[in-house]
Coordinates of C-alpha atoms in Angstrom, one line a residue:
X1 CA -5.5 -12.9 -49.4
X2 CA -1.8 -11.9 -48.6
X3 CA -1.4 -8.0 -49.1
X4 CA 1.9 -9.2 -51.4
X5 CA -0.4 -11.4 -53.7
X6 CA -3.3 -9.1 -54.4
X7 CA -0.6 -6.4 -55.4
X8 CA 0.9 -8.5 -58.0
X9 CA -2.6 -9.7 -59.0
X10 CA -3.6 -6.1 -59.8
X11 CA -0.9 -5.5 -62.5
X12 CA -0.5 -1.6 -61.3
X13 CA 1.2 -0.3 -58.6
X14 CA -0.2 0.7 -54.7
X15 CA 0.2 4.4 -54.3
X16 CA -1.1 5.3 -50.0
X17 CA -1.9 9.1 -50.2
X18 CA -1.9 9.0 -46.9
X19 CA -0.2 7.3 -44.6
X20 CA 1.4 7.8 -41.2
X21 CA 4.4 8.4 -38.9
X22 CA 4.4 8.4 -35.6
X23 CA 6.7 10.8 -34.1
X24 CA 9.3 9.8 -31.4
X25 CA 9.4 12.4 -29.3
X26 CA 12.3 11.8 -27.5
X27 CA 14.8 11.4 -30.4
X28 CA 13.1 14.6 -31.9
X29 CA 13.1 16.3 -28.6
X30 CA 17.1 16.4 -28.7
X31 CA 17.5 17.3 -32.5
X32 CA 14.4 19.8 -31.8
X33 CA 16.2 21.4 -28.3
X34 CA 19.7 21.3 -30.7
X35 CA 18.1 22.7 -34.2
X36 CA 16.2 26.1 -32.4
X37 CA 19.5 26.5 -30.1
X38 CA 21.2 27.2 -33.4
X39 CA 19.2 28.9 -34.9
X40 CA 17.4 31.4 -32.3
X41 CA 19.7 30.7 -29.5
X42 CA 18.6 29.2 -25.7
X43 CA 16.0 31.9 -25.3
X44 CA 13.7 30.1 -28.0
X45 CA 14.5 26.8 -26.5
X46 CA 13.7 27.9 -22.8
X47 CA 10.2 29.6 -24.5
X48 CA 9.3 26.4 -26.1
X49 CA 9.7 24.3 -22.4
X50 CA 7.6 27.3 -21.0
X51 CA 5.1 27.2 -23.8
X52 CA 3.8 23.4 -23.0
X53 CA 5.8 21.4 -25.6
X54 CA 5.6 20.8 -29.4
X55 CA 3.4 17.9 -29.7
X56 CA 0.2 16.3 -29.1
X57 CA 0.6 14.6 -25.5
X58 CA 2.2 17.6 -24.5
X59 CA -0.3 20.5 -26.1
X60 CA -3.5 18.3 -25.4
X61 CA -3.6 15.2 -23.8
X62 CA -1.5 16.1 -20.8
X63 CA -3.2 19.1 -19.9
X64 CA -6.6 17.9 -20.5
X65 CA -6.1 14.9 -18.0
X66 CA -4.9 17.1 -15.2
X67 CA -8.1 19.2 -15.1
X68 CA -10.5 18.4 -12.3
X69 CA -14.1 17.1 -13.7
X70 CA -15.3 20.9 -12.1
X71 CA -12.6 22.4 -14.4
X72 CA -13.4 20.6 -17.3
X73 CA -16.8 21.9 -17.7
X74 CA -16.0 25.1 -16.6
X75 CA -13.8 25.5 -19.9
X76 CA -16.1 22.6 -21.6
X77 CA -12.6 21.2 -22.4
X78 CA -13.1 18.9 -25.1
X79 CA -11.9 15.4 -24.8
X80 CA -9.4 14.7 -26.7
X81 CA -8.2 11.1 -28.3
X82 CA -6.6 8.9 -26.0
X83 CA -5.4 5.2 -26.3
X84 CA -4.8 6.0 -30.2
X85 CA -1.9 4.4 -31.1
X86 CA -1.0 0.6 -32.0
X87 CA -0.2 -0.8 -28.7
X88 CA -0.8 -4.9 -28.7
X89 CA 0.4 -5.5 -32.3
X90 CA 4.4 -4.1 -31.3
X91 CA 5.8 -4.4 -34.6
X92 CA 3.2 -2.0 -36.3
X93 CA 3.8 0.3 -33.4
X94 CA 7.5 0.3 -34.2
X95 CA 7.4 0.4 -38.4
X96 CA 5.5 3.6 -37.8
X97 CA 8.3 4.8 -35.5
X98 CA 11.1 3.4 -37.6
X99 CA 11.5 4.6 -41.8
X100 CA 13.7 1.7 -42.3
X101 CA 11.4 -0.8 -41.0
X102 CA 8.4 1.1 -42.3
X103 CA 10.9 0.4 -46.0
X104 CA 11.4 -2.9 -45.6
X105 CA 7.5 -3.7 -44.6
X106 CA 6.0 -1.8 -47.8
X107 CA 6.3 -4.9 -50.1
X108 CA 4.5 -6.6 -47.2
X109 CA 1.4 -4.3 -47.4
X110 CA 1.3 -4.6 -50.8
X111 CA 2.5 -0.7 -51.5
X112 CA 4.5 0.4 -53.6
X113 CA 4.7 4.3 -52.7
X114 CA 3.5 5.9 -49.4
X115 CA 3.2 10.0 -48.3
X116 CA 3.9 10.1 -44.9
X117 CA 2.1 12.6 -42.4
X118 CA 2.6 13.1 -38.9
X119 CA 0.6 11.9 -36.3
X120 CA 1.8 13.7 -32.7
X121 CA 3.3 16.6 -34.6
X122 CA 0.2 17.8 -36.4
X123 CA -0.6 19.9 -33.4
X124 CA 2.5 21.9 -34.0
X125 CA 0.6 23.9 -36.9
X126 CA -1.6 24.9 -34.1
X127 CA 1.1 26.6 -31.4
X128 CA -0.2 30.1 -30.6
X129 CA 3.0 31.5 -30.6
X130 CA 4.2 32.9 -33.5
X131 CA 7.6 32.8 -33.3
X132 CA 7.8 29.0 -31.7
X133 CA 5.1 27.7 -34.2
X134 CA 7.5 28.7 -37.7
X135 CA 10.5 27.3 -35.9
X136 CA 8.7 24.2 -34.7
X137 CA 7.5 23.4 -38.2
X138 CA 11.0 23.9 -39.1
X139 CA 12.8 21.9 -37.4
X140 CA 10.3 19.4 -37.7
X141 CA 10.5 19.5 -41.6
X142 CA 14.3 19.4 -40.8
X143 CA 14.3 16.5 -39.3
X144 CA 11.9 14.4 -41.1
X145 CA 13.8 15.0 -44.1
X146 CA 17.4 13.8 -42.5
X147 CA 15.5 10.8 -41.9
X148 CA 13.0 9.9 -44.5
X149 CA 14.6 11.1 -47.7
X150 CA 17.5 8.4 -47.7
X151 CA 13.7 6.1 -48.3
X152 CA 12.7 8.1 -51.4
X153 CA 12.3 5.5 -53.6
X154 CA 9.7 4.0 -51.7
X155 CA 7.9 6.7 -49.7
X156 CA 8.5 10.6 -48.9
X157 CA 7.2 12.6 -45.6
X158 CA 5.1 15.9 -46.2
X159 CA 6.3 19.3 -45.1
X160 CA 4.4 21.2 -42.9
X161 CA 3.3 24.5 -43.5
X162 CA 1.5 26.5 -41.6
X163 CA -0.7 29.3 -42.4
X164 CA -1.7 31.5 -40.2
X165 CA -0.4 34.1 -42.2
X166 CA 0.5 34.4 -46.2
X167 CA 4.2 35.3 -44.8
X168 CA 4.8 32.2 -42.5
X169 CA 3.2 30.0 -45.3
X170 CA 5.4 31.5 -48.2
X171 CA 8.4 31.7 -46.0
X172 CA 8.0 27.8 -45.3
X173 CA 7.4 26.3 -48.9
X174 CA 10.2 28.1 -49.9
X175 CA 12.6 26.7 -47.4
X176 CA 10.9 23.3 -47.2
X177 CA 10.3 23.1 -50.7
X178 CA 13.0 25.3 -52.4
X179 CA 16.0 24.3 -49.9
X180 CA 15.3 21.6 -48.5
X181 CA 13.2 19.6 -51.6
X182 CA 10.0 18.6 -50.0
X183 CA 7.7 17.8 -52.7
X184 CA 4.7 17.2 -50.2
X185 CA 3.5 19.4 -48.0
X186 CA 0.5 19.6 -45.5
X187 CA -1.2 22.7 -44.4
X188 CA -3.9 23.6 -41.7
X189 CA -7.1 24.5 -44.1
X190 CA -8.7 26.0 -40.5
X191 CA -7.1 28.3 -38.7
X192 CA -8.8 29.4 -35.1
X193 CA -9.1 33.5 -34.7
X194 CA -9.5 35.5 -31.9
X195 CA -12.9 37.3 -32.9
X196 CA -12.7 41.3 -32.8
X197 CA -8.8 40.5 -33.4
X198 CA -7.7 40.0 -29.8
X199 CA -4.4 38.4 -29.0
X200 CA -4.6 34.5 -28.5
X201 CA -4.1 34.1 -24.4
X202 CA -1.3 31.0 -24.0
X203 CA -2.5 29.2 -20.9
X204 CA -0.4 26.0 -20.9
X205 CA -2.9 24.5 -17.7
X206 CA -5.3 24.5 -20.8
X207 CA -5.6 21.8 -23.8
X208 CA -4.8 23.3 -27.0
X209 CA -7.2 22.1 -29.2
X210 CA -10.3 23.1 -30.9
X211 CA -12.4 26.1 -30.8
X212 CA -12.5 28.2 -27.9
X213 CA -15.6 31.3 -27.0
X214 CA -14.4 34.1 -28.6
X215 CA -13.1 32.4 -31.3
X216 CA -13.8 31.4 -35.3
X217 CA -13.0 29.2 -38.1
X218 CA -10.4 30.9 -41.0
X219 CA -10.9 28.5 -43.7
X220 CA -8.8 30.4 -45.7
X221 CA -10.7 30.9 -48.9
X222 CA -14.1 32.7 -47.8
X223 CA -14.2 35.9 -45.3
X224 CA -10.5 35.4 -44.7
X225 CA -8.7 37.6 -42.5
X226 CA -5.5 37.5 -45.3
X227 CA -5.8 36.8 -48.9
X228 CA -4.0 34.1 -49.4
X229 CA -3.8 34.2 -53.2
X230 CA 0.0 34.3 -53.2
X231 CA 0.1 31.5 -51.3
X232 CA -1.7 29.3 -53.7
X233 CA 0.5 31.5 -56.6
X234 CA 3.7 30.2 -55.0
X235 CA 2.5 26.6 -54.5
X236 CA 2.0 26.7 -58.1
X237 CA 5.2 27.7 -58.9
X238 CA 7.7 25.5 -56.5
X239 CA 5.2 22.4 -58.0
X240 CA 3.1 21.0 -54.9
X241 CA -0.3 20.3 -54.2
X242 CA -1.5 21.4 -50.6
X243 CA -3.2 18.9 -48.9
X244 CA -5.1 19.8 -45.6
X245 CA -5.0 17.0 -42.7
X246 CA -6.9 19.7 -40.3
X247 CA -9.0 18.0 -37.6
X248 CA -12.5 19.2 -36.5
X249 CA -12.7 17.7 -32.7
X250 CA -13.3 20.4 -30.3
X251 CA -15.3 22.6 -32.2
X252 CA -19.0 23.0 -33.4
X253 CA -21.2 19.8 -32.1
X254 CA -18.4 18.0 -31.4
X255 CA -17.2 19.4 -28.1
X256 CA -17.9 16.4 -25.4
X257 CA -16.6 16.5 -22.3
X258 CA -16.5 13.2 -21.6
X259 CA -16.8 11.3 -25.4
X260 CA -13.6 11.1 -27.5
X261 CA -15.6 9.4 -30.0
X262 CA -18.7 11.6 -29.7
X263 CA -15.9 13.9 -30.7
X264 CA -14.4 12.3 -32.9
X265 CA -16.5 10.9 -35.8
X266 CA -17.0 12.7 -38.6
X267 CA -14.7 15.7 -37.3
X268 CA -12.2 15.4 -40.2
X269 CA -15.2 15.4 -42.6
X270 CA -16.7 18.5 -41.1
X271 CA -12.9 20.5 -41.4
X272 CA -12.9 19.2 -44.9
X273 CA -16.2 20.4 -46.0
X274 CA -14.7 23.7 -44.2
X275 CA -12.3 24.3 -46.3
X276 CA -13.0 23.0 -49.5
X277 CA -16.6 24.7 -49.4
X278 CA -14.7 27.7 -48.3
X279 CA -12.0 27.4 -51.4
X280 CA -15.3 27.2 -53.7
X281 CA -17.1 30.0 -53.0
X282 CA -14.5 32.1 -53.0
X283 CA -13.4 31.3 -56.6
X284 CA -10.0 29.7 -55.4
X285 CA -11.0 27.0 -58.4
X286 CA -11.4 29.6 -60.3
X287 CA -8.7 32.1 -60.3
X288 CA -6.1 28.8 -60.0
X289 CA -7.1 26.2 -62.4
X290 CA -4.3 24.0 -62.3
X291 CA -4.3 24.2 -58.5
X292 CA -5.6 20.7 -57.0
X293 CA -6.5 20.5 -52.9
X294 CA -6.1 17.3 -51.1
X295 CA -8.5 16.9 -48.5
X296 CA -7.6 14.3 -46.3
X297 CA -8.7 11.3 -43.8
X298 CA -12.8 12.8 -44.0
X299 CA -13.6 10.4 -46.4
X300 CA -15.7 11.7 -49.7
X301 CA -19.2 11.1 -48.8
X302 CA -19.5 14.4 -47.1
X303 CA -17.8 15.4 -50.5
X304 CA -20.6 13.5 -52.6
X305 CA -23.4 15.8 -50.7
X306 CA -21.6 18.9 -50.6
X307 CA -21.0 18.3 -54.4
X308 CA -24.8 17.9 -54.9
X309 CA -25.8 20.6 -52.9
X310 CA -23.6 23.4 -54.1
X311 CA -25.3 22.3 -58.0
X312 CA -28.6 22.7 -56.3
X313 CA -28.0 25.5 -54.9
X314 CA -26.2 27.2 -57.5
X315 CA -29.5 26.5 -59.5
X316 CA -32.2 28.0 -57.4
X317 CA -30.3 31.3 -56.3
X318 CA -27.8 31.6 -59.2
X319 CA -27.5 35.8 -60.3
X320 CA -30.8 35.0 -62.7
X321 CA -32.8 32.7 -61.2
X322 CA -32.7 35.0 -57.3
X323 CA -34.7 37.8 -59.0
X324 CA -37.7 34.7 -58.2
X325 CA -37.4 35.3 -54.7
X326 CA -37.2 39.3 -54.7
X327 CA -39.8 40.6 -52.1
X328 CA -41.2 43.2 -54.5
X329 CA -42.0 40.7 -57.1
X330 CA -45.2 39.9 -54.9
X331 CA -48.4 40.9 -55.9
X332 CA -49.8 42.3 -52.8
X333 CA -53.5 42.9 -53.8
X334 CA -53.6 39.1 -55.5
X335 CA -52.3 37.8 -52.1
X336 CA -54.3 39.8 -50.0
X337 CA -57.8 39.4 -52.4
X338 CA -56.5 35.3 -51.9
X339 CA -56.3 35.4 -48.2
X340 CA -59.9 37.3 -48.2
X341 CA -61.5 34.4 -50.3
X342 CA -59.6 31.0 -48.5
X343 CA -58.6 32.6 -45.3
X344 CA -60.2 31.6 -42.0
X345 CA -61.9 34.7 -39.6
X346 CA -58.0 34.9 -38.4
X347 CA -56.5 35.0 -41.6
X348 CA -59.4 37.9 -42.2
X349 CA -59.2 39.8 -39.3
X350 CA -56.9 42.1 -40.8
X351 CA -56.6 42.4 -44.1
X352 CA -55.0 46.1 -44.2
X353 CA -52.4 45.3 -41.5
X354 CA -51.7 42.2 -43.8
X355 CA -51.3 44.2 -47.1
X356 CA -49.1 46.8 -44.9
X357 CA -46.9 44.0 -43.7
X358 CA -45.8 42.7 -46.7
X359 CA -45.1 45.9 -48.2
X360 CA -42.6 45.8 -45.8
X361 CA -39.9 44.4 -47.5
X362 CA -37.2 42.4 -46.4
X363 CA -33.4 45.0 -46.4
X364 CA -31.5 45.3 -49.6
X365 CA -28.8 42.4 -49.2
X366 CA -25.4 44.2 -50.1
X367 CA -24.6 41.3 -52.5
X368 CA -26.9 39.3 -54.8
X369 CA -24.9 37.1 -56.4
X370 CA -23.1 35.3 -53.9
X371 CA -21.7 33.1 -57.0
X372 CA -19.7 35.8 -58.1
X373 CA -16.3 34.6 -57.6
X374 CA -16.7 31.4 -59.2
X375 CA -18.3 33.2 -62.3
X376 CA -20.4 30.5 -63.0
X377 CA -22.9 30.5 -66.2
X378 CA -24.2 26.9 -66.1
X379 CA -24.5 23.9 -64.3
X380 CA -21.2 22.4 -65.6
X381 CA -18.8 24.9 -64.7
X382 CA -19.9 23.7 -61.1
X383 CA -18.8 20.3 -62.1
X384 CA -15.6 21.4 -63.7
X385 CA -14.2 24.1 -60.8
X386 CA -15.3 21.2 -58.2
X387 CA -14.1 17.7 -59.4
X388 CA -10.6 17.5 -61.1
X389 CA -9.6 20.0 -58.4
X390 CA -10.4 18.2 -55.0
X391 CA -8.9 14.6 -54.0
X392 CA -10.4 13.4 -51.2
X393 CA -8.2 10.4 -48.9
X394 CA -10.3 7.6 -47.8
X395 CA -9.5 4.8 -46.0
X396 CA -9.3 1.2 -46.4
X397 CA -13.0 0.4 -44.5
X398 CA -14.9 3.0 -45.8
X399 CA -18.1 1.5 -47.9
X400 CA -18.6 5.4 -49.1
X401 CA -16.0 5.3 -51.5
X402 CA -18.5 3.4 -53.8
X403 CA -20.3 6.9 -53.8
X404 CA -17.5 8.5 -55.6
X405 CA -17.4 6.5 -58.5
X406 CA -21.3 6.5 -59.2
X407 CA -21.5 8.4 -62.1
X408 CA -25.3 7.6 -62.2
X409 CA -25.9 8.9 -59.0
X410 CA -23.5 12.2 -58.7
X411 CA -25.1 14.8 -60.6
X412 CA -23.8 15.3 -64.4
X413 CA -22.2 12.1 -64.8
X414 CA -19.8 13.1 -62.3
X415 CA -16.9 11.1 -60.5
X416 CA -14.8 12.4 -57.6
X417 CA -11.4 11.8 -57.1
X418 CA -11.2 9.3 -54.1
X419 CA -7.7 8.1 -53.1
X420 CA -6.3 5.3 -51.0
X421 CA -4.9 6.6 -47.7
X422 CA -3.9 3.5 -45.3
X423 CA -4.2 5.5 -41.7
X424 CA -1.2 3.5 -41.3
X425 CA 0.2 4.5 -37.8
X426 CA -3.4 5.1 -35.9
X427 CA -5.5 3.3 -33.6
X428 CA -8.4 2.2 -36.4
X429 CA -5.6 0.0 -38.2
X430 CA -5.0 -2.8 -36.2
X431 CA -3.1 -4.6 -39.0
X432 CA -1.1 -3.0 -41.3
X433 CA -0.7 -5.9 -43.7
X434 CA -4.9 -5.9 -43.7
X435 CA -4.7 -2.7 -45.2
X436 CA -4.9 -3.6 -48.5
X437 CA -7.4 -6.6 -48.6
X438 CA -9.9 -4.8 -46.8
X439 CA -9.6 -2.2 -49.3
X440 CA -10.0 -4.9 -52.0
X441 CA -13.6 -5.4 -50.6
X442 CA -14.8 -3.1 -52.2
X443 CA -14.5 -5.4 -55.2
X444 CA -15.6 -8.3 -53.6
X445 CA -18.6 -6.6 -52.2
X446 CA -19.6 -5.6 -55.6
X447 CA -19.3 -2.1 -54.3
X448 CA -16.6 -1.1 -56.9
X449 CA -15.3 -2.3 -60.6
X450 CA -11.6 -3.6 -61.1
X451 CA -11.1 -0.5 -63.3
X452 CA -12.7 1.8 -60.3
X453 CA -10.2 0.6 -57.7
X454 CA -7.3 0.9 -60.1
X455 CA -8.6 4.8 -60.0
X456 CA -8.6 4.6 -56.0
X457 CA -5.9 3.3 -55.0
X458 CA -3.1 4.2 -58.0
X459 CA -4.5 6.5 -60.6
X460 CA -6.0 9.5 -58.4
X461 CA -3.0 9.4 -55.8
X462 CA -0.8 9.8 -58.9
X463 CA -3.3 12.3 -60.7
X464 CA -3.0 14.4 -57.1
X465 CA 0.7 14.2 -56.2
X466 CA 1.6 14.9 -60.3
X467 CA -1.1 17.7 -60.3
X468 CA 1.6 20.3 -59.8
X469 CA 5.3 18.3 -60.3
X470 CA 4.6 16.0 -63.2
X471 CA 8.4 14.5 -62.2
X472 CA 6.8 13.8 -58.7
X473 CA 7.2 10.4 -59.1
X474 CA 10.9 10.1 -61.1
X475 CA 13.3 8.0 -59.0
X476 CA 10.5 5.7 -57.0
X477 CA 9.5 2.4 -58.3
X478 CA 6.3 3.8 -59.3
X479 CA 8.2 6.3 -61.9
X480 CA 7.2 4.5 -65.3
X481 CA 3.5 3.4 -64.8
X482 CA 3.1 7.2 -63.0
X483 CA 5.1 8.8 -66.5
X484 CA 2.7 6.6 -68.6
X485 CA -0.5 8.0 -66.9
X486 CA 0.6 11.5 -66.8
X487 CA 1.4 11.3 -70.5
X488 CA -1.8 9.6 -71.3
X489 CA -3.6 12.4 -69.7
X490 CA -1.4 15.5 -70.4

């Protein structure tokens, strides 16, 4: 079935919560050189050449492939994507190059709104430096908007904040969002420390990506180096919903030398669960209830599991139900008159030794209730800081998303918030018009209910995107069905 057809079969519109540009480089690379000469003068554009470029090929690829095999494993340099852009099927290459194409092509997918987020540039969140990584974001946000808001109607690019620091993050949203009006933004939900607070070294021979030695994961919400309350505070107030696109290749398990797709599946799921386990546990939900996270391009079963598990958890070593496992609640002469009467000759060798052991208990841990910042007092308030607040992008092929909407399988009834995100722009869509169909097979396949894709692909982008702008969808061709929900639901 034509993408066109099915959408004006469904009666409701198409909303992609995340689709994709792909940068061209060179075209940036003069507006970039142009933009940081202005506004830090041709020091900071000489540093950027110096510093090994602002983009993927550049920061990564590049460097990776000149490494010797020797040198490779010496750093156990992880290998990176390669080949992952449309290559055969040239017009899809160029409508992710091109927003008027991109514009004209929408009605032929069968969408009806699309966020937008980079592809080459997500690296820049990652640049060691400073100084270069705030203005690289900047002019990037600069630029996308000079060409991607004359499009509004139809689609909008994200913003790109990063957040190594509170500051930079702050400083960002409020030019990107205040001055410039972005009203999506992307953030990196893992940041990469130096352990013992070391400076980063910048080696531009080496691939910046993943997780080096003598480095860990910031995931911003749990044993953070900031607090990064005022960042989710100021969100809150210019109305947008952060959204994390933050891959996990190069770090953990998934650090092949050789495999880019040893490295690569599953990655964005693990940096997911990262951060939005991370945002849990340290009460982020909690202190910000009107606060939603996107957590893109992982899919949601990880989600479904994680989901599961923190209930379970929370259930067995909640701030009651721990005092169960408290060392000095065993009854040492029961145990040891037991192991006397069923215990082998080895088990009775010893008996004293074994009463003196366990009366050796384990340390005091400095914190029993390691619930504490979620203030959670029964199984639903794990259901209710957990689902409204987390949207999770899926894309078109994914049988999982079934999981999300199986109320008799997710504990207490629950349904996450799944959402439509086309990949558009990346290797694992060969056809852009396909997107939607295969989507639709979740119908076919019995996987999902009419009703339950409606919720995929239209109402949870909206119920996202609106979560902090209710007027994020005024002016686009979506605007009345999106006021209706929102009104429905306010």
């Amino acid at each position: 079935m034509r993408a066109a057809d099915l959408r004006a079969r469904l009666g409701h519109p198409v909303v992609d919560a995340d689709g994709h540009i792909i940068e061209t480089i060179p075209v940036f690379r003069t507006f970039f050189l142009d933009y940081v000469k202005d506004i830090g003068g041709g020091d900071i554009a000489a540093r950027f050449e110096a510093s090994g470029g602002i983009d993927f090929d550049d920061m990564v690829l590049r460097p990776w492939s000149a490494l010797s095999e020797t040198r490779r494993r010496e750093l156990w340099a992880t290998r990176p994507s390669w080949w992952s852009l449309p290559a055969a099927n040239t017009l899809d290459r160029a409508t992710a190059h091109l927003p008027r194409l991109l514009y004209e092509r929408l009605d032929e997918f069968g969408i009806d709104f699309a966020v937008l987020y980079p592809s080459r540039g997500l690296v820049t969140l990652s640049i060691l430096d400073a100084e270069l990584r705030q203005v690289a974001c900047r002019a990037l946000n600069a630029f996308n908007a000079e060409i991607y808001f004359p499009y509004a109607d139809r689609m909008t690019p994200v913003a790109q904040i990063p957040t190594h620091t509170p500051a930079e993050a702050i400083a960002e949203l409020d030019h990107a969002v205040g001055e410039l009006g972005f009203k999506a933004i992307m953030i990196n939900g893992v940041v990469h420390r130096q352990i013992g607070g070391a400076a980063a070294v910048i080696d531009r021979s080496v691939p910046n990506g993943g997780s080096g030695s003598g480095q860990r994961l910031d995931t911003l919400g749990l044993d953070s180096e900031y607090d990064y309350d005022p960042v989710w505070k100021r969100c809150l107030e210019l109305g947008v919903a952060p959204a994390s696109h933050t891959p996990g290749m190069g770090w953990g398990s998934r650090r092949s030398v050789s495999s880019y797709m040893y490295n690569h599946i599953g990655s964005f799921g693990a940096s997911m669960e990262a951060f939005c386990k991370s945002l849990f546990l340290g009460g982020v939900t909690r202190r910000f209830p009107k606060l939603c996270f996107g957590l893109l391009e992982g899919g949601v079963g990880w989600a479904c599991a994680l989901y599961a598990d923190l209930l379970s958890h929370w259930e067995k070593r909640n701030r009651e139900t721990i005092h169960q496992l408290d060392p000095r609640r065993i009854d040492t002469a029961l145990l040891v008159e037991l192991f006397a009467k069923y215990g082998d000759e080895r088990f009775r060798t010893d008996l004293v030794g074994l009463a003196e052991s366990l009366t050796k208990l384990e340390p005091e841990p400095p914190v029993l209730d390691e619930w504490a910042a979620c203030e959670i007092t029964c199984a639903e308030d794990v259901r209710d800081l957990f689902v409204p607040r987390f949207y999770f992008g899926c894309e078109a092929d994914d049988p999982m998303v079934a999981w999300a909407f199986r109320a008799d399988t997710n504990p207490l009834g629950a349904r996450l918030r799944a959402m439509f995100s086309s990949d558009i722009g990346h290797w694992d869509v060969p056809d852009m018009a396909g997107i939607l169909a295969e989507a639709w097979e979740l119908v076919e396949d019995g996987l999902l209910g009419e009703a339950d894709f409606r919720e995929f692909v239209f109402a949870n982008p909206v119920r996202f995107y609106t979560s902090a702008n209710p007027d994020f969808f005024r002016g686009t061709r979506c605007e009345e069905a999106a006021a209706k929900l929102v009104a429905e639901e306010a």
